[in-house]
């Protein structure tokens, strides 16, 4: 469906928003101004927050990092609803892959990074809804296996080791990224 939308769309800037996610107030105007001010930028991503079913902020998405292609190969730090690309990127990279169900966005960012650098926009642009029904939450083992497979395919064994080490450290420090429904952190 995303591929079909992009193929039929007319705009210069492309993105997709899952049915349960939202753009933050004035986000699209901010992103448009950013791309207008930086015509050399082909792909950009902003900040995001986790929200609950009533649009209440649960916490900031804390795994977003400054762009590094090397890091992207073992860490999906680009949050999908906060990501925007120019049509030219889509025309050169092609369609999203149907090979993956849980990590197709990460796989696409990796392919984009082969030709274009991403730029991080330091503005909250999206609310990423966490209801317990998201593929991110319900995918569990299947999602994890896809993450392992993509990490290995993208960067080999050393890359896979980086991915596993990062997860082990995160969970050893008891700092899982995804909030539970009903939790809340200070935001801005």
C-alpha atoms as an extended CHARMM CRD file, in Angstrom:
* protein
*
       188  EXT
         1         1  UNK       CA              0.0000000000        0.0000000000        0.0000000000  PROA      1               0.0000000000
         2         2  UNK       CA              2.8610000000        2.3990000000        0.8190000000  PROA      2               0.0000000000
         3         3  UNK       CA              4.5840000000        1.6280000000       -2.4630000000  PROA      3               0.0000000000
         4         4  UNK       CA              1.3270000000        2.2160000000       -4.3700000000  PROA      4               0.0000000000
         5         5  UNK       CA              0.8000000000        5.5210000000       -2.5850000000  PROA      5               0.0000000000
         6         6  UNK       CA              4.3070000000        6.6660000000       -3.4200000000  PROA      6               0.0000000000
         7         7  UNK       CA              3.9160000000        5.5960000000       -7.0520000000  PROA      7               0.0000000000
         8         8  UNK       CA              0.6340000000        7.5050000000       -7.3940000000  PROA      8               0.0000000000
         9         9  UNK       CA              1.6520000000       10.5080000000       -5.3110000000  PROA      9               0.0000000000
        10        10  UNK       CA              2.6010000000       13.8350000000       -6.8710000000  PROA      10              0.0000000000
        11        11  UNK       CA              4.6230000000       15.5110000000       -4.1190000000  PROA      11              0.0000000000
        12        12  UNK       CA              8.3640000000       16.0420000000       -3.8660000000  PROA      12              0.0000000000
        13        13  UNK       CA              8.6000000000       14.8920000000       -0.2240000000  PROA      13              0.0000000000
        14        14  UNK       CA              7.4770000000       11.3710000000        0.6690000000  PROA      14              0.0000000000
        15        15  UNK       CA              6.6900000000        9.7360000000        3.9900000000  PROA      15              0.0000000000
        16        16  UNK       CA              4.1620000000        7.3370000000        5.4110000000  PROA      16              0.0000000000
        17        17  UNK       CA              2.1810000000        7.3930000000        8.5820000000  PROA      17              0.0000000000
        18        18  UNK       CA              0.7040000000        4.2250000000       10.0140000000  PROA      18              0.0000000000
        19        19  UNK       CA             -2.9730000000        4.3890000000       10.9260000000  PROA      19              0.0000000000
        20        20  UNK       CA             -2.3260000000        4.6740000000       14.6580000000  PROA      20              0.0000000000
        21        21  UNK       CA              0.5000000000        7.2480000000       14.5510000000  PROA      21              0.0000000000
        22        22  UNK       CA              0.1880000000       11.0480000000       14.2920000000  PROA      22              0.0000000000
        23        23  UNK       CA              2.1720000000       14.0280000000       13.0980000000  PROA      23              0.0000000000
        24        24  UNK       CA              2.8350000000       16.5860000000       15.7860000000  PROA      24              0.0000000000
        25        25  UNK       CA              1.2450000000       20.0070000000       15.4510000000  PROA      25              0.0000000000
        26        26  UNK       CA              2.9180000000       22.0300000000       12.6450000000  PROA      26              0.0000000000
        27        27  UNK       CA              5.3420000000       19.1660000000       11.9030000000  PROA      27              0.0000000000
        28        28  UNK       CA              4.6850000000       19.0400000000        8.1750000000  PROA      28              0.0000000000
        29        29  UNK       CA              5.2110000000       22.7920000000        7.8400000000  PROA      29              0.0000000000
        30        30  UNK       CA              8.4960000000       22.5050000000        9.7600000000  PROA      30              0.0000000000
        31        31  UNK       CA              9.6640000000       19.6240000000        7.5810000000  PROA      31              0.0000000000
        32        32  UNK       CA              8.6910000000       21.5080000000        4.3970000000  PROA      32              0.0000000000
        33        33  UNK       CA             10.6350000000       24.5820000000        5.5520000000  PROA      33              0.0000000000
        34        34  UNK       CA             13.6390000000       22.3900000000        6.3750000000  PROA      34              0.0000000000
        35        35  UNK       CA             13.6860000000       20.8040000000        2.9030000000  PROA      35              0.0000000000
        36        36  UNK       CA             13.2120000000       24.2040000000        1.2480000000  PROA      36              0.0000000000
        37        37  UNK       CA             16.1140000000       25.6660000000        3.2280000000  PROA      37              0.0000000000
        38        38  UNK       CA             18.3170000000       22.6280000000        2.4930000000  PROA      38              0.0000000000
        39        39  UNK       CA             17.8040000000       21.5870000000       -1.1400000000  PROA      39              0.0000000000
        40        40  UNK       CA             20.8860000000       19.3610000000       -0.9300000000  PROA      40              0.0000000000
        41        41  UNK       CA             19.2630000000       17.1410000000        1.7470000000  PROA      41              0.0000000000
        42        42  UNK       CA             17.6030000000       14.0870000000        0.2600000000  PROA      42              0.0000000000
        43        43  UNK       CA             16.5040000000       12.2250000000        3.4050000000  PROA      43              0.0000000000
        44        44  UNK       CA             15.7220000000       13.5260000000        6.8770000000  PROA      44              0.0000000000
        45        45  UNK       CA             14.2870000000       12.3050000000       10.1430000000  PROA      45              0.0000000000
        46        46  UNK       CA             13.0710000000       14.1220000000       13.2010000000  PROA      46              0.0000000000
        47        47  UNK       CA             12.3860000000       13.3720000000       16.8130000000  PROA      47              0.0000000000
        48        48  UNK       CA              9.3520000000       11.4120000000       17.9910000000  PROA      48              0.0000000000
        49        49  UNK       CA              7.4480000000       10.6010000000       21.1430000000  PROA      49              0.0000000000
        50        50  UNK       CA              5.5790000000        7.4840000000       22.1770000000  PROA      50              0.0000000000
        51        51  UNK       CA              1.8970000000        8.1560000000       22.7420000000  PROA      51              0.0000000000
        52        52  UNK       CA             -0.9570000000        6.1300000000       24.1680000000  PROA      52              0.0000000000
        53        53  UNK       CA             -4.4440000000        5.5370000000       22.7240000000  PROA      53              0.0000000000
        54        54  UNK       CA             -5.5940000000        8.9660000000       23.9910000000  PROA      54              0.0000000000
        55        55  UNK       CA             -2.6060000000       10.8220000000       22.4290000000  PROA      55              0.0000000000
        56        56  UNK       CA             -0.9570000000       11.2770000000       25.8320000000  PROA      56              0.0000000000
        57        57  UNK       CA              2.8270000000       11.3370000000       25.6890000000  PROA      57              0.0000000000
        58        58  UNK       CA              4.3410000000        8.2550000000       27.3240000000  PROA      58              0.0000000000
        59        59  UNK       CA              7.9660000000        9.2040000000       26.7360000000  PROA      59              0.0000000000
        60        60  UNK       CA             10.3780000000       10.5460000000       24.1660000000  PROA      60              0.0000000000
        61        61  UNK       CA             11.7070000000        7.9960000000       21.6760000000  PROA      61              0.0000000000
        62        62  UNK       CA             15.1860000000        7.7430000000       23.1630000000  PROA      62              0.0000000000
        63        63  UNK       CA             16.9160000000        5.4820000000       20.6690000000  PROA      63              0.0000000000
        64        64  UNK       CA             17.0690000000        8.1870000000       17.9580000000  PROA      64              0.0000000000
        65        65  UNK       CA             20.7050000000        9.0590000000       17.2500000000  PROA      65              0.0000000000
        66        66  UNK       CA             22.6590000000       11.3810000000       14.9870000000  PROA      66              0.0000000000
        67        67  UNK       CA             23.1010000000        9.8260000000       11.5840000000  PROA      67              0.0000000000
        68        68  UNK       CA             25.9140000000        7.3940000000       10.9740000000  PROA      68              0.0000000000
        69        69  UNK       CA             25.6980000000        4.8920000000        8.1380000000  PROA      69              0.0000000000
        70        70  UNK       CA             27.9030000000        2.4610000000       10.0470000000  PROA      70              0.0000000000
        71        71  UNK       CA             25.6470000000        2.6520000000       13.1230000000  PROA      71              0.0000000000
        72        72  UNK       CA             22.5260000000        2.2500000000       10.9640000000  PROA      72              0.0000000000
        73        73  UNK       CA             23.7300000000       -1.1810000000        9.8590000000  PROA      73              0.0000000000
        74        74  UNK       CA             23.3300000000       -2.5140000000       13.4110000000  PROA      74              0.0000000000
        75        75  UNK       CA             20.8690000000       -0.0940000000       15.0300000000  PROA      75              0.0000000000
        76        76  UNK       CA             17.5430000000        1.1310000000       13.6910000000  PROA      76              0.0000000000
        77        77  UNK       CA             17.7200000000        4.5970000000       15.2270000000  PROA      77              0.0000000000
        78        78  UNK       CA             15.5750000000        6.2850000000       12.5590000000  PROA      78              0.0000000000
        79        79  UNK       CA             11.9510000000        6.3140000000       13.7160000000  PROA      79              0.0000000000
        80        80  UNK       CA              9.6830000000        5.6170000000       10.7450000000  PROA      80              0.0000000000
        81        81  UNK       CA              6.8230000000        8.0900000000       11.3240000000  PROA      81              0.0000000000
        82        82  UNK       CA              9.3700000000       10.9110000000       11.7190000000  PROA      82              0.0000000000
        83        83  UNK       CA             11.1770000000       10.1990000000        8.4240000000  PROA      83              0.0000000000
        84        84  UNK       CA             10.8840000000       11.9960000000        5.0900000000  PROA      84              0.0000000000
        85        85  UNK       CA             12.6110000000       11.5080000000        1.7340000000  PROA      85              0.0000000000
        86        86  UNK       CA             12.6180000000       13.3750000000       -1.5430000000  PROA      86              0.0000000000
        87        87  UNK       CA             10.8780000000       11.7080000000       -4.4760000000  PROA      87              0.0000000000
        88        88  UNK       CA             14.2810000000       11.4810000000       -6.1930000000  PROA      88              0.0000000000
        89        89  UNK       CA             15.4010000000        9.0580000000       -3.4590000000  PROA      89              0.0000000000
        90        90  UNK       CA             12.4060000000        6.8020000000       -4.1140000000  PROA      90              0.0000000000
        91        91  UNK       CA             13.0120000000        6.9700000000       -7.8580000000  PROA      91              0.0000000000
        92        92  UNK       CA             16.6300000000        5.8500000000       -7.3670000000  PROA      92              0.0000000000
        93        93  UNK       CA             16.1910000000        3.3400000000       -4.5250000000  PROA      93              0.0000000000
        94        94  UNK       CA             12.9060000000        1.8210000000       -5.6190000000  PROA      94              0.0000000000
        95        95  UNK       CA             10.0760000000        0.2030000000       -3.7150000000  PROA      95              0.0000000000
        96        96  UNK       CA              9.9360000000       -0.8650000000       -0.0920000000  PROA      96              0.0000000000
        97        97  UNK       CA             10.7430000000       -4.5720000000        0.2050000000  PROA      97              0.0000000000
        98        98  UNK       CA              7.9630000000       -7.0850000000        0.7910000000  PROA      98              0.0000000000
        99        99  UNK       CA             10.5900000000       -9.5260000000        2.1230000000  PROA      99              0.0000000000
       100       100  UNK       CA             10.2200000000       -8.1670000000        5.6580000000  PROA      100             0.0000000000
       101       101  UNK       CA              7.1050000000       -7.6830000000        7.7580000000  PROA      101             0.0000000000
       102       102  UNK       CA              8.6090000000       -6.0480000000       10.8660000000  PROA      102             0.0000000000
       103       103  UNK       CA             11.7900000000       -4.2890000000        9.7160000000  PROA      103             0.0000000000
       104       104  UNK       CA             10.9760000000       -3.2040000000        6.1580000000  PROA      104             0.0000000000
       105       105  UNK       CA             11.4500000000        0.4360000000        7.1340000000  PROA      105             0.0000000000
       106       106  UNK       CA             14.9250000000       -0.2090000000        8.5810000000  PROA      106             0.0000000000
       107       107  UNK       CA             15.8500000000       -2.2420000000        5.5050000000  PROA      107             0.0000000000
       108       108  UNK       CA             14.7610000000        0.7020000000        3.3430000000  PROA      108             0.0000000000
       109       109  UNK       CA             16.8130000000        3.2090000000        5.3720000000  PROA      109             0.0000000000
       110       110  UNK       CA             19.8570000000        0.9760000000        4.8890000000  PROA      110             0.0000000000
       111       111  UNK       CA             19.3000000000        0.9140000000        1.1300000000  PROA      111             0.0000000000
       112       112  UNK       CA             18.8020000000        4.6870000000        1.0810000000  PROA      112             0.0000000000
       113       113  UNK       CA             22.0440000000        5.1370000000        3.0380000000  PROA      113             0.0000000000
       114       114  UNK       CA             23.9900000000        3.4150000000        0.2610000000  PROA      114             0.0000000000
       115       115  UNK       CA             23.4450000000        6.5070000000       -1.9140000000  PROA      115             0.0000000000
       116       116  UNK       CA             22.2860000000        9.2950000000        0.4010000000  PROA      116             0.0000000000
       117       117  UNK       CA             23.0430000000       10.5290000000        3.8950000000  PROA      117             0.0000000000
       118       118  UNK       CA             20.1820000000       11.2260000000        6.2800000000  PROA      118             0.0000000000
       119       119  UNK       CA             20.0060000000       14.4710000000        8.2450000000  PROA      119             0.0000000000
       120       120  UNK       CA             18.5150000000       14.6100000000       11.7290000000  PROA      120             0.0000000000
       121       121  UNK       CA             16.0460000000       17.4410000000       12.3500000000  PROA      121             0.0000000000
       122       122  UNK       CA             16.0360000000       18.3820000000       16.0600000000  PROA      122             0.0000000000
       123       123  UNK       CA             12.2490000000       18.8110000000       16.2660000000  PROA      123             0.0000000000
       124       124  UNK       CA              9.5290000000       16.4450000000       17.5000000000  PROA      124             0.0000000000
       125       125  UNK       CA              7.5120000000       15.6570000000       14.3850000000  PROA      125             0.0000000000
       126       126  UNK       CA              5.6250000000       12.4570000000       15.1750000000  PROA      126             0.0000000000
       127       127  UNK       CA              3.7340000000       10.5680000000       17.8010000000  PROA      127             0.0000000000
       128       128  UNK       CA              4.3910000000        6.8250000000       17.6570000000  PROA      128             0.0000000000
       129       129  UNK       CA              1.3860000000        5.0990000000       19.2140000000  PROA      129             0.0000000000
       130       130  UNK       CA              2.0160000000        2.2180000000       21.6080000000  PROA      130             0.0000000000
       131       131  UNK       CA             -1.1320000000        0.2660000000       22.3410000000  PROA      131             0.0000000000
       132       132  UNK       CA              0.2230000000       -3.2320000000       22.7990000000  PROA      132             0.0000000000
       133       133  UNK       CA             -1.2670000000       -4.2050000000       19.4340000000  PROA      133             0.0000000000
       134       134  UNK       CA              1.5420000000       -2.7160000000       17.2790000000  PROA      134             0.0000000000
       135       135  UNK       CA              3.6760000000       -5.0170000000       15.1530000000  PROA      135             0.0000000000
       136       136  UNK       CA              6.6430000000       -3.6550000000       17.1110000000  PROA      136             0.0000000000
       137       137  UNK       CA              5.1590000000       -5.1440000000       20.2790000000  PROA      137             0.0000000000
       138       138  UNK       CA              3.3150000000       -8.2130000000       18.9820000000  PROA      138             0.0000000000
       139       139  UNK       CA              6.0550000000       -9.4000000000       16.6100000000  PROA      139             0.0000000000
       140       140  UNK       CA              8.3070000000      -10.5830000000       19.4610000000  PROA      140             0.0000000000
       141       141  UNK       CA             10.4190000000      -13.5320000000       18.2390000000  PROA      141             0.0000000000
       142       142  UNK       CA              9.5230000000      -13.0840000000       14.5750000000  PROA      142             0.0000000000
       143       143  UNK       CA             10.4930000000       -9.4220000000       14.7190000000  PROA      143             0.0000000000
       144       144  UNK       CA             13.7170000000      -10.2320000000       16.5530000000  PROA      144             0.0000000000
       145       145  UNK       CA             14.6650000000      -12.8660000000       13.9640000000  PROA      145             0.0000000000
       146       146  UNK       CA             14.0700000000      -10.3510000000       11.1710000000  PROA      146             0.0000000000
       147       147  UNK       CA             16.2520000000       -7.8250000000       12.9940000000  PROA      147             0.0000000000
       148       148  UNK       CA             19.0440000000      -10.3990000000       13.3530000000  PROA      148             0.0000000000
       149       149  UNK       CA             18.7550000000      -11.4260000000        9.7070000000  PROA      149             0.0000000000
       150       150  UNK       CA             18.8210000000       -7.8450000000        8.4240000000  PROA      150             0.0000000000
       151       151  UNK       CA             21.7110000000       -6.8690000000       10.6680000000  PROA      151             0.0000000000
       152       152  UNK       CA             23.7530000000       -9.8360000000        9.4510000000  PROA      152             0.0000000000
       153       153  UNK       CA             22.8360000000       -9.2660000000        5.8040000000  PROA      153             0.0000000000
       154       154  UNK       CA             23.5970000000       -5.5330000000        6.0050000000  PROA      154             0.0000000000
       155       155  UNK       CA             26.9830000000       -5.7340000000        7.6290000000  PROA      155             0.0000000000
       156       156  UNK       CA             28.1430000000       -9.2890000000        8.2490000000  PROA      156             0.0000000000
       157       157  UNK       CA             29.0910000000      -11.0660000000       11.4590000000  PROA      157             0.0000000000
       158       158  UNK       CA             30.7780000000       -8.1070000000       13.1580000000  PROA      158             0.0000000000
       159       159  UNK       CA             27.6720000000       -6.0520000000       12.5480000000  PROA      159             0.0000000000
       160       160  UNK       CA             25.4960000000       -8.7890000000       14.0170000000  PROA      160             0.0000000000
       161       161  UNK       CA             27.7490000000       -8.8790000000       17.0840000000  PROA      161             0.0000000000
       162       162  UNK       CA             27.3150000000       -5.0860000000       17.4910000000  PROA      162             0.0000000000
       163       163  UNK       CA             23.5470000000       -5.4770000000       17.2730000000  PROA      163             0.0000000000
       164       164  UNK       CA             23.4200000000       -8.2560000000       19.8880000000  PROA      164             0.0000000000
       165       165  UNK       CA             25.8460000000       -6.4660000000       22.2220000000  PROA      165             0.0000000000
       166       166  UNK       CA             23.7890000000       -3.2680000000       22.0860000000  PROA      166             0.0000000000
       167       167  UNK       CA             20.6340000000       -5.1740000000       23.0180000000  PROA      167             0.0000000000
       168       168  UNK       CA             22.3370000000       -7.1040000000       25.8090000000  PROA      168             0.0000000000
       169       169  UNK       CA             23.6770000000       -3.8920000000       27.3460000000  PROA      169             0.0000000000
       170       170  UNK       CA             20.3220000000       -2.1310000000       27.0190000000  PROA      170             0.0000000000
       171       171  UNK       CA             18.4280000000       -4.9250000000       28.7540000000  PROA      171             0.0000000000
       172       172  UNK       CA             21.1550000000       -5.5120000000       31.3510000000  PROA      172             0.0000000000
       173       173  UNK       CA             20.8110000000       -1.8480000000       32.2970000000  PROA      173             0.0000000000
       174       174  UNK       CA             17.0180000000       -2.3320000000       32.2930000000  PROA      174             0.0000000000
       175       175  UNK       CA             16.5100000000        0.3930000000       29.6980000000  PROA      175             0.0000000000
       176       176  UNK       CA             14.1130000000       -1.1020000000       27.1740000000  PROA      176             0.0000000000
       177       177  UNK       CA             13.0180000000        1.4610000000       24.6140000000  PROA      177             0.0000000000
       178       178  UNK       CA              9.3200000000        0.7060000000       24.2180000000  PROA      178             0.0000000000
       179       179  UNK       CA              7.1660000000        2.0470000000       27.0550000000  PROA      179             0.0000000000
       180       180  UNK       CA              4.3750000000        0.1060000000       28.6640000000  PROA      180             0.0000000000
       181       181  UNK       CA              0.8630000000        1.5160000000       28.3620000000  PROA      181             0.0000000000
       182       182  UNK       CA              0.2330000000        3.8460000000       31.2730000000  PROA      182             0.0000000000
       183       183  UNK       CA              3.8520000000        4.8240000000       31.9340000000  PROA      183             0.0000000000
       184       184  UNK       CA              4.8450000000        8.4390000000       31.5890000000  PROA      184             0.0000000000
       185       185  UNK       CA              8.0740000000       10.4260000000       31.4120000000  PROA      185             0.0000000000
       186       186  UNK       CA              8.7250000000       14.1180000000       31.4090000000  PROA      186             0.0000000000
       187       187  UNK       CA              8.9920000000       15.2660000000       27.8280000000  PROA      187             0.0000000000
       188       188  UNK       CA             10.1210000000       18.7280000000       26.9270000000  PROA      188             0.0000000000
